[in-house]
C-alpha positions as a Markdown table, in Angstrom:
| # | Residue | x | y | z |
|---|---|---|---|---|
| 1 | Unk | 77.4 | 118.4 | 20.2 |
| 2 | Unk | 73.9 | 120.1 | 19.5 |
| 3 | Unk | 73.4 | 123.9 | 18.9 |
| 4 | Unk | 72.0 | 124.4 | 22.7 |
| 5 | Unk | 74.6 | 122.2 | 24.8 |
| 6 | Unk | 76.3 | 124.9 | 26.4 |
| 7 | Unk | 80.4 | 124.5 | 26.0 |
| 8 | Unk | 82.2 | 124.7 | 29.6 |
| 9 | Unk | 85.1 | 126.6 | 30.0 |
| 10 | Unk | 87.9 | 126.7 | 32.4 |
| 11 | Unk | 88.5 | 130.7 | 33.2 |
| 12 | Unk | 91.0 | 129.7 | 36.2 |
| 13 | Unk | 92.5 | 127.2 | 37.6 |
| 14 | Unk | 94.0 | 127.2 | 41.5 |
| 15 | Unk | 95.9 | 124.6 | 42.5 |
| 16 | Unk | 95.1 | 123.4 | 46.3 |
| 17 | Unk | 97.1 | 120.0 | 46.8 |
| 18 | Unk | 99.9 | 118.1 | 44.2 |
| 19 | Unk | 100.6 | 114.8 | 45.5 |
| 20 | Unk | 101.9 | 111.6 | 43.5 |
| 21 | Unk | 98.7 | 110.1 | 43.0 |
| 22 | Unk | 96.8 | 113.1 | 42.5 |
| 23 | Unk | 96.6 | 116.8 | 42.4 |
| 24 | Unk | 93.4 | 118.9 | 44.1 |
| 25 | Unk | 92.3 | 121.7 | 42.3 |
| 26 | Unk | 89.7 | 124.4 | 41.8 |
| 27 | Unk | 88.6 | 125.4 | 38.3 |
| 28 | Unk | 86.4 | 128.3 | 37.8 |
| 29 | Unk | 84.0 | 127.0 | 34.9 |
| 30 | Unk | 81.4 | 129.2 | 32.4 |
| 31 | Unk | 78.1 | 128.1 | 33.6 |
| 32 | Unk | 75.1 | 128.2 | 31.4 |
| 33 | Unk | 73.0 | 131.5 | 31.3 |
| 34 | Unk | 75.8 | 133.6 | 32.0 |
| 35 | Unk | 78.1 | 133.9 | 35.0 |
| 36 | Unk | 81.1 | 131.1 | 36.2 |
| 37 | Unk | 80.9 | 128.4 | 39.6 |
| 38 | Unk | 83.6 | 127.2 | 41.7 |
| 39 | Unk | 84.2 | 123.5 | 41.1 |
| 40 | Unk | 86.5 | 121.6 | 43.1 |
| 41 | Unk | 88.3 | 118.6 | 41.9 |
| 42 | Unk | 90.6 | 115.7 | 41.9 |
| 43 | Unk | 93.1 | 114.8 | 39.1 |
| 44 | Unk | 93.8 | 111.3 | 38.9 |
| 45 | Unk | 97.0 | 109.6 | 37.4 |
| 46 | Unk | 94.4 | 106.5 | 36.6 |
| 47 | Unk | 94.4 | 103.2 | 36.8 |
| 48 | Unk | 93.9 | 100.0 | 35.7 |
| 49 | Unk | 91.8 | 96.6 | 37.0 |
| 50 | Unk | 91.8 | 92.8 | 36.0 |
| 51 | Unk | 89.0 | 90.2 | 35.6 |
| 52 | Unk | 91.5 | 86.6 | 36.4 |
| 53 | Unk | 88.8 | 84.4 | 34.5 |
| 54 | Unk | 90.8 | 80.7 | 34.3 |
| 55 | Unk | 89.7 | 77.5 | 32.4 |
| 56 | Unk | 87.0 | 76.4 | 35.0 |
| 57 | Unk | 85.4 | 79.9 | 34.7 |
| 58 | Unk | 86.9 | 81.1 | 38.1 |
| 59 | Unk | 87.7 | 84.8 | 38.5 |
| 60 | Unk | 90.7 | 85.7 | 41.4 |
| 61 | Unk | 89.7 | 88.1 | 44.0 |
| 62 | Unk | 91.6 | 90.0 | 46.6 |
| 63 | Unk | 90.4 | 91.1 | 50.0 |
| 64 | Unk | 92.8 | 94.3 | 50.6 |
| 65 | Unk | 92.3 | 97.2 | 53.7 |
| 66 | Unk | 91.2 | 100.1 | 52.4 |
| 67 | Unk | 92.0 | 103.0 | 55.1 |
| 68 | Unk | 89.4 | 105.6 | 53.4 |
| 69 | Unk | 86.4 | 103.2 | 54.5 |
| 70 | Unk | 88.4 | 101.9 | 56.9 |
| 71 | Unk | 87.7 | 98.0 | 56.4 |
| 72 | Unk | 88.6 | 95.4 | 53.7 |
| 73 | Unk | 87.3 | 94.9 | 50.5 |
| 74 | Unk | 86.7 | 92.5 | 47.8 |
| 75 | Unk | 88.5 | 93.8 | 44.8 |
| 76 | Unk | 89.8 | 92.7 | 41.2 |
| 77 | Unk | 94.0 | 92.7 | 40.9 |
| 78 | Unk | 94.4 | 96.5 | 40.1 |
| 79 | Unk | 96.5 | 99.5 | 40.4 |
| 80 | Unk | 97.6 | 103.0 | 39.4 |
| 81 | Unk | 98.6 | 104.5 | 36.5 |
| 82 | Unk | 102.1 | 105.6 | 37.5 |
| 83 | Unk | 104.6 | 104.0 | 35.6 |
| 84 | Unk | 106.0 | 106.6 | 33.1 |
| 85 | Unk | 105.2 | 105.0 | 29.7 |
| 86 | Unk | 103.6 | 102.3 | 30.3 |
| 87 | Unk | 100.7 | 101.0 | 28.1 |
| 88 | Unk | 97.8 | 100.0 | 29.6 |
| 89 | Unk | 97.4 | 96.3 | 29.1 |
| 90 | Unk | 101.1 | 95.9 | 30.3 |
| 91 | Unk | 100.0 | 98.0 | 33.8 |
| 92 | Unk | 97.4 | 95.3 | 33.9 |
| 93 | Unk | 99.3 | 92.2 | 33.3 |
| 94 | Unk | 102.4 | 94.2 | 36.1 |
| 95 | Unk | 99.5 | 94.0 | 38.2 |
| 96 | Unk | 97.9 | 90.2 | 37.9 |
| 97 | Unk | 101.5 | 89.5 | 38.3 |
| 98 | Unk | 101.8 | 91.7 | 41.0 |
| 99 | Unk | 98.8 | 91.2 | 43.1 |
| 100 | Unk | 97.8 | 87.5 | 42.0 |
| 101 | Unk | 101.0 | 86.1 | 41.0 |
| 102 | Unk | 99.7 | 85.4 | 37.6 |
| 103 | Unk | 100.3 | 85.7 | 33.6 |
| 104 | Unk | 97.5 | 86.0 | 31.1 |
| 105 | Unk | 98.4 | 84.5 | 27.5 |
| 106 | Unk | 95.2 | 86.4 | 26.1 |
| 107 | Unk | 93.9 | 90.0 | 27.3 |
| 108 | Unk | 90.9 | 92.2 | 26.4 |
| 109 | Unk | 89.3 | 95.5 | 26.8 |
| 110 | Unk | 85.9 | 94.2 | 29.1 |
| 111 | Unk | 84.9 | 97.8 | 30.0 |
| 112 | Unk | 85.7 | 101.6 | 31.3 |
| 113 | Unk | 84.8 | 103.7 | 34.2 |
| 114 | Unk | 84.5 | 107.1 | 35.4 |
| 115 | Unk | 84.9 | 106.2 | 38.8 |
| 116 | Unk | 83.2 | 109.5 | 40.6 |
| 117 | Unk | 82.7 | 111.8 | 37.8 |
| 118 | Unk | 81.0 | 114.4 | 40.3 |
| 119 | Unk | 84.7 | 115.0 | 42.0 |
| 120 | Unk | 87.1 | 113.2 | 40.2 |
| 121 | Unk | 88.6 | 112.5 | 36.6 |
| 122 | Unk | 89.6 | 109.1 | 37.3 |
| 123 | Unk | 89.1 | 106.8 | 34.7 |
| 124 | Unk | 89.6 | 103.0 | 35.4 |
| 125 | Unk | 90.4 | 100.5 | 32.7 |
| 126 | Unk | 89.1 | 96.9 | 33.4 |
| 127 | Unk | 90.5 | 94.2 | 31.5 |
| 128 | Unk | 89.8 | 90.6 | 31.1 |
| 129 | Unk | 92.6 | 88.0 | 31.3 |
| 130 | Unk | 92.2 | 84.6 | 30.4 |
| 131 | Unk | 95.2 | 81.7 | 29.7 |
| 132 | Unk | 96.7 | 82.2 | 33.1 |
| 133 | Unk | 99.4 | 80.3 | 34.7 |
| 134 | Unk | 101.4 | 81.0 | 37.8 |
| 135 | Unk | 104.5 | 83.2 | 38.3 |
| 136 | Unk | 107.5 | 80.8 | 39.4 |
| 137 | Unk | 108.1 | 80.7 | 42.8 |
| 138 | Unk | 111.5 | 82.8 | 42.7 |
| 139 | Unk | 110.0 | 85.4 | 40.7 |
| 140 | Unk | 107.0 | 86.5 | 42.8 |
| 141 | Unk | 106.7 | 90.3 | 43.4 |
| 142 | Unk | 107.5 | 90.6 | 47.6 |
| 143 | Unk | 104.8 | 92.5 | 48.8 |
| 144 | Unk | 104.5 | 95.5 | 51.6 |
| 145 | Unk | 102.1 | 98.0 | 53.7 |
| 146 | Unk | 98.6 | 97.0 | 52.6 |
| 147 | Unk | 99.5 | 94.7 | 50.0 |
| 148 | Unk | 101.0 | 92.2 | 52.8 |
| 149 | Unk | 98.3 | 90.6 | 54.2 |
| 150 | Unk | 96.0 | 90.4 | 50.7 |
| 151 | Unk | 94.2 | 87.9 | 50.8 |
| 152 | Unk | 93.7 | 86.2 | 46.9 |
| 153 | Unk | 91.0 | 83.5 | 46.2 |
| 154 | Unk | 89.2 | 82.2 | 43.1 |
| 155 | Unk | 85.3 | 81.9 | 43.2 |
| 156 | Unk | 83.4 | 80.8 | 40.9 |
| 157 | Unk | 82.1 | 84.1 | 38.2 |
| 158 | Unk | 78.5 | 83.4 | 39.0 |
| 159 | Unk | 79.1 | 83.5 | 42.9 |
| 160 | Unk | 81.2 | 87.1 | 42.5 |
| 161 | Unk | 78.5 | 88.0 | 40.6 |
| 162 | Unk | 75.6 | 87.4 | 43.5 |
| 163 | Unk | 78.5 | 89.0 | 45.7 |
| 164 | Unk | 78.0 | 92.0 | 44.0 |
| 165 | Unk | 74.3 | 91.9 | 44.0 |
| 166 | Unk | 74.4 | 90.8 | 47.5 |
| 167 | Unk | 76.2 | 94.0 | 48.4 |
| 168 | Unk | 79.5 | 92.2 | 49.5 |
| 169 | Unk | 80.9 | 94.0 | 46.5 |
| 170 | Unk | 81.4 | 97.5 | 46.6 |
| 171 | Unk | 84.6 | 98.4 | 45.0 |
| 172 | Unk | 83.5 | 100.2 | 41.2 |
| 173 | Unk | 86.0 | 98.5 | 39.5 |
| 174 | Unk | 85.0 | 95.3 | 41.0 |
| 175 | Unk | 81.6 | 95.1 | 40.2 |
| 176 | Unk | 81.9 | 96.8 | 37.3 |
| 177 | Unk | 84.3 | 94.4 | 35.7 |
| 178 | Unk | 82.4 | 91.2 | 37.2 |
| 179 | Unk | 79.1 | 91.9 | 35.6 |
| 180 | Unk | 81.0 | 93.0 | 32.4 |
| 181 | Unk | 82.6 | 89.8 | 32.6 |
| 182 | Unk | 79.4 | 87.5 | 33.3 |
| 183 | Unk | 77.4 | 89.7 | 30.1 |
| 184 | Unk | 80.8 | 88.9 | 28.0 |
| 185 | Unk | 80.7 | 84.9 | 28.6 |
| 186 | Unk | 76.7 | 84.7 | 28.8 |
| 187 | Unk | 77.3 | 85.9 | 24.8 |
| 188 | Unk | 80.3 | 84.2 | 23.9 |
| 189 | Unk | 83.0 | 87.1 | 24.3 |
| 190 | Unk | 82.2 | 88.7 | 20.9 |
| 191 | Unk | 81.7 | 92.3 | 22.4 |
| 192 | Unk | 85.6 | 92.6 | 24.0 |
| 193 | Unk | 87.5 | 95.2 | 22.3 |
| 194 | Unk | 91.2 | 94.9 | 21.6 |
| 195 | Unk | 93.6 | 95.6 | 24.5 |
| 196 | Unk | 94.9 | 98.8 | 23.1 |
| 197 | Unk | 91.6 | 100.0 | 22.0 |
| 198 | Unk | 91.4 | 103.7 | 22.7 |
| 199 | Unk | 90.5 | 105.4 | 26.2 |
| 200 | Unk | 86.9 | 107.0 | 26.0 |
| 201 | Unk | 87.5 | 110.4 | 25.5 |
């Protein structure tokens, strides 16, 4: 940190929500110059997102209602953060299991979000899976509420890709983790880190 990059400081914090997911808060923070500001915002248990790529360079998507925008989306297998102890690549691979009914032999760090730094601290993990077969038939998770009707296809990486650029991808994670995954196999996947590779801090 340089001499002039002014350190931030919590003075007070007032709790305004706690829910499962998240809490709502408002921090009083030491702005530059002298003086504090108000700063409302959400704390986020986290979560977690899954690039599917299979042997004919296919990546699964899901089509999911999401009630805040109040339509479906296209979206990557993904979830929260809220299993007590549990490391991140296993919340991914709960999830492709989950959400996809699928098991990755191989799994890599592709990249990491802030997903709305201006409100939130929610930082999403994206992984990339590869080696995937099915889950058996007996052992699929039985879905509910939202997840009931998902939708799960596989397109071709370059299509999801021209989806996102096309604007028929909106979900953060999403096209975050698609053009990761496109810029990974366009240079032979040399640049993944290692699934337990440290959060950005």
């Amino acid at each position: 940190m340089s001499e002039r990059e002014h350190r931030y400081e919590v003075r007070s914090r007032q709790e305004r929500y706690r829910g499962r997911i998240f809490d709502v808060v408002t921090d009083e923070v030491t702005m530059p110059g002298g003086g504090t500001g108000l700063r409302d915002l959400v704390r986020h248990v986290g979560a977690v997102a899954v690039v599917a790529l299979d042997d004919a360079g296919q990546v699964v998507l899901i089509r999911q209602y999401r009630h805040p925008v109040g339509r479906h989306l296209w979206e990557l297998p993904a979830g929260l953060m809220d299993v007590s102890g549990e490391e991140l690549p296993a919340a991914a691979l709960r999830e492709l299991a989950e959400e996809a009914d699928l098991t990755a032999g191989r799994v890599d760090v592709l990249v990491d979000l802030h997903s709305s730094p201006g409100f939130t601290n929610e930082i999403v993990r994206v992984f990339l899976a590869r080696d995937l077969a099915d889950v058996p038939v007996d052992e699929r998770h039985e879905r509910h509420d939202e997840e009931a009707d998902l939708q799960v296809v596989r397109i071709d990486l370059d299509e999801a890709v021209a989806m996102v650029l096309a604007g028929e991808i909106t979900n953060a994670s999403a096209v975050a983790g698609l053009l990761a995954a496109a810029r990974a196999r366009d240079t032979g996947f040399t640049s993944l880190r290692r699934a337990d590779a440290p959060l950005p801090r």
